[in-house]
Tab-separated table of C-alpha atoms in Angstrom:
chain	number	residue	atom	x	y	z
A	1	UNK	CA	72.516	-202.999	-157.683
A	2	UNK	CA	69.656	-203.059	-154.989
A	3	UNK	CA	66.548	-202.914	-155.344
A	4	UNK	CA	64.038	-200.649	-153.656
A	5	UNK	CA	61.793	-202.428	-150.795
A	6	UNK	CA	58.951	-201.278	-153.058
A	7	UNK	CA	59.835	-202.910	-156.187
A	8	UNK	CA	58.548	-206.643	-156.538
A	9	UNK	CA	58.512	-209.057	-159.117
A	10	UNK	CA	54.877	-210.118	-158.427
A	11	UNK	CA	52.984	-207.585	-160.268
A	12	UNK	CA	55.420	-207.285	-163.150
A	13	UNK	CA	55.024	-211.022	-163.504
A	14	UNK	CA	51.570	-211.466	-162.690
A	15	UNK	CA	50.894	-208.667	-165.629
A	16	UNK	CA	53.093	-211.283	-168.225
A	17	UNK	CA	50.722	-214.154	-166.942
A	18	UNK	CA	47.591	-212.261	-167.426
A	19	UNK	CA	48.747	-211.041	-170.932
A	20	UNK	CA	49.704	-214.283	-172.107
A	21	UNK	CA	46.382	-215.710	-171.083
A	22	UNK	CA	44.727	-213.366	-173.154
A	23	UNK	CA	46.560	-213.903	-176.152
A	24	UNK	CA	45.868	-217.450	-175.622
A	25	UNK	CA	42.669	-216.816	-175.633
A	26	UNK	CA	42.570	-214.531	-178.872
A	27	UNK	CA	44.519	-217.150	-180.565
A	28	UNK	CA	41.546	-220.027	-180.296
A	29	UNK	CA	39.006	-217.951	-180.725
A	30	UNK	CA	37.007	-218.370	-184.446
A	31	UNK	CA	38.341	-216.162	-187.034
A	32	UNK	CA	34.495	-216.023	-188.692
A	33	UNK	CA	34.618	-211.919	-187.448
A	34	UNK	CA	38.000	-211.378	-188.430
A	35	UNK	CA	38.097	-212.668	-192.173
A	36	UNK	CA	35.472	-210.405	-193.802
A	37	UNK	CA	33.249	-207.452	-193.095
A	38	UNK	CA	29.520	-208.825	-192.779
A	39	UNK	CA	27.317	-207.936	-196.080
A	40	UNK	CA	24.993	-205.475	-195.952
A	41	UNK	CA	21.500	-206.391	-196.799
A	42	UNK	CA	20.581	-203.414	-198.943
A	43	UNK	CA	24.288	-203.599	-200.772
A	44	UNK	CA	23.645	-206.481	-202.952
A	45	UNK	CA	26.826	-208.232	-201.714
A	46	UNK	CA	26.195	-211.753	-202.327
A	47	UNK	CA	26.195	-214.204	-199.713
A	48	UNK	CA	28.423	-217.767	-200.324
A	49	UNK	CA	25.353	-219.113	-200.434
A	50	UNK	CA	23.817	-217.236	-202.839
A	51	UNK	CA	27.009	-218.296	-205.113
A	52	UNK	CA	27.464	-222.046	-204.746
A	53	UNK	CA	26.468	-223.606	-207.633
A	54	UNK	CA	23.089	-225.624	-207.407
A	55	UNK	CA	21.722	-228.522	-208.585
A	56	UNK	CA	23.050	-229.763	-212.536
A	57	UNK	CA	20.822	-228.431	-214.962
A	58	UNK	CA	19.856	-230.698	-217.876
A	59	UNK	CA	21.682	-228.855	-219.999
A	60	UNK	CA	24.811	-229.526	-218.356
A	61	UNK	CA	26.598	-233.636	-219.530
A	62	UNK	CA	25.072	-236.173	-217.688
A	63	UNK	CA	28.862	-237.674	-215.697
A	64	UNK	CA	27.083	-241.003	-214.700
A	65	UNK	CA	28.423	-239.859	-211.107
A	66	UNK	CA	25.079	-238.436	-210.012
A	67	UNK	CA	23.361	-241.691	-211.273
A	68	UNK	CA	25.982	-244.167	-209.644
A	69	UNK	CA	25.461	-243.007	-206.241
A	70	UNK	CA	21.997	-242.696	-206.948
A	71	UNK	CA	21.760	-246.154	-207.917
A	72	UNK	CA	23.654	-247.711	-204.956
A	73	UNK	CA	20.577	-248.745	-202.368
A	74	UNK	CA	20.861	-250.993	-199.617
A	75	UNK	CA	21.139	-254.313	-200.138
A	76	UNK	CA	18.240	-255.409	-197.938
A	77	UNK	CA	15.753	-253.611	-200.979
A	78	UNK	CA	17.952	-255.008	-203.469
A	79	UNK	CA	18.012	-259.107	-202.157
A	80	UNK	CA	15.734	-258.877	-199.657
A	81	UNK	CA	16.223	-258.905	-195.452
A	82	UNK	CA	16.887	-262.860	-195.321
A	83	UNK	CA	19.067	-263.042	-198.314
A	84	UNK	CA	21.276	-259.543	-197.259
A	85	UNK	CA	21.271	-260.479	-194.172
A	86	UNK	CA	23.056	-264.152	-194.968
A	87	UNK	CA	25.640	-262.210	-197.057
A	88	UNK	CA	25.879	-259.485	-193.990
A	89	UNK	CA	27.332	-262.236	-191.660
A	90	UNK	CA	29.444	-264.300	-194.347
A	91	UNK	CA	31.109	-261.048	-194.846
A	92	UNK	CA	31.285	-260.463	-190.989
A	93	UNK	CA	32.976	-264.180	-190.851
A	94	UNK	CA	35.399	-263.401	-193.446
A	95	UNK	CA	36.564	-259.923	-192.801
A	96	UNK	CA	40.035	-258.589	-190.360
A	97	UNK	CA	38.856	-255.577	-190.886
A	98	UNK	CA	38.091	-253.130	-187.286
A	99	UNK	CA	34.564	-251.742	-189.285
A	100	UNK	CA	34.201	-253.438	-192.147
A	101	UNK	CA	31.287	-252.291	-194.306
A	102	UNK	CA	29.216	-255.721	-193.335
A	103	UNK	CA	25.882	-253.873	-193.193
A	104	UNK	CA	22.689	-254.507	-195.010
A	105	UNK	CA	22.217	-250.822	-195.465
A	106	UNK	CA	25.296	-250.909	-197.556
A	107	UNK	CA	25.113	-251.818	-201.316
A	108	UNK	CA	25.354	-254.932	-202.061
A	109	UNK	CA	28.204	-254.921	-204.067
A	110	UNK	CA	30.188	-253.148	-201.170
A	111	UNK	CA	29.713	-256.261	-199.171
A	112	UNK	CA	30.748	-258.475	-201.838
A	113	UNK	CA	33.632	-256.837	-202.378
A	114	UNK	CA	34.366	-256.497	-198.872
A	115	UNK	CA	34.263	-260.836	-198.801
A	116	UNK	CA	36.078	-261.181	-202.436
A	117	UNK	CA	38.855	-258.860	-200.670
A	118	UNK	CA	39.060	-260.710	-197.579
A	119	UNK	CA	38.746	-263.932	-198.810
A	120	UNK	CA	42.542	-263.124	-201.099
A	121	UNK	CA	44.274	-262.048	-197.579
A	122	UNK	CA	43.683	-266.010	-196.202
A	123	UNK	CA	47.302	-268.001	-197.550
A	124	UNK	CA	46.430	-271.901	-196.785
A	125	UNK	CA	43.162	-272.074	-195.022
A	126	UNK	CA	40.424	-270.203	-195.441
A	127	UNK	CA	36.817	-269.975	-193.670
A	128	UNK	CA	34.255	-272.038	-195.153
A	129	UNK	CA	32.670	-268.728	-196.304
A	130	UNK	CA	34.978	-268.146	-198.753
A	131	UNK	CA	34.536	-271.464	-200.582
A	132	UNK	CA	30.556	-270.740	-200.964
């Protein structure tokens, strides 16, 4: 079979390029326009966040969750600056860890932990911050 002198690959293969360009294209593109029809104002549809639940009422069981986090302020207003700051770089001393959570704005007990944790990974000889 021959083909015709007019007959090229070129367009027929620069037409697959340009298609699959655009499909790439479509393909990353958000899907915020695709998933749902935007509300109308006047219909009364409600909006997500018109629906999320907001704050607990005091009708609703108190879960001590709300009051735990609540309660967990840095450890700088809790011992003050010179006092968090001397636990701050014991726990620094102590820690392997890449970002441990050695930071006066932490809670206080974080940082503890974060030394009482590191201070069980040393076998035979551990820093002299461990002992104190």
């Amino acid at each position: 079979m021959t083909l015709s002198p007019e007959f090229s690959m070129r367009p027929f293969l620069s037409a697959c390029f340009a298609l699959s360009a655009a499909l790439a294209v479509a393909a990353c593109q958000s899907g915020e326009d695709r998933t749902a029809p935007a509300a109308d104002p006047g219909s009364g549809a409600q909006t997500i966040a018109e629906t999320a639940p907001g704050p607990a009422s005091s009708d609703q069981p108190d879960t001590g969750a709300e009051r735990g986090l609540a309660a967990q302020t840095a450890c700088r207003a809790d011992i003050g600056e010179a006092a968090a700051a001397r636990l701050v770089e014991r726990c620094i001393k102590v820690s392997p860890a890449t970002h441990p959570p050695c930071h006066a704005d932490n809670p206080c007990a974080l940082i503890r932990g974060e030394i009482d944790r590191s201070c069980k990974l040393w076998d035979k000889d551990p820093p002299a911050e461990c002992r104190s």
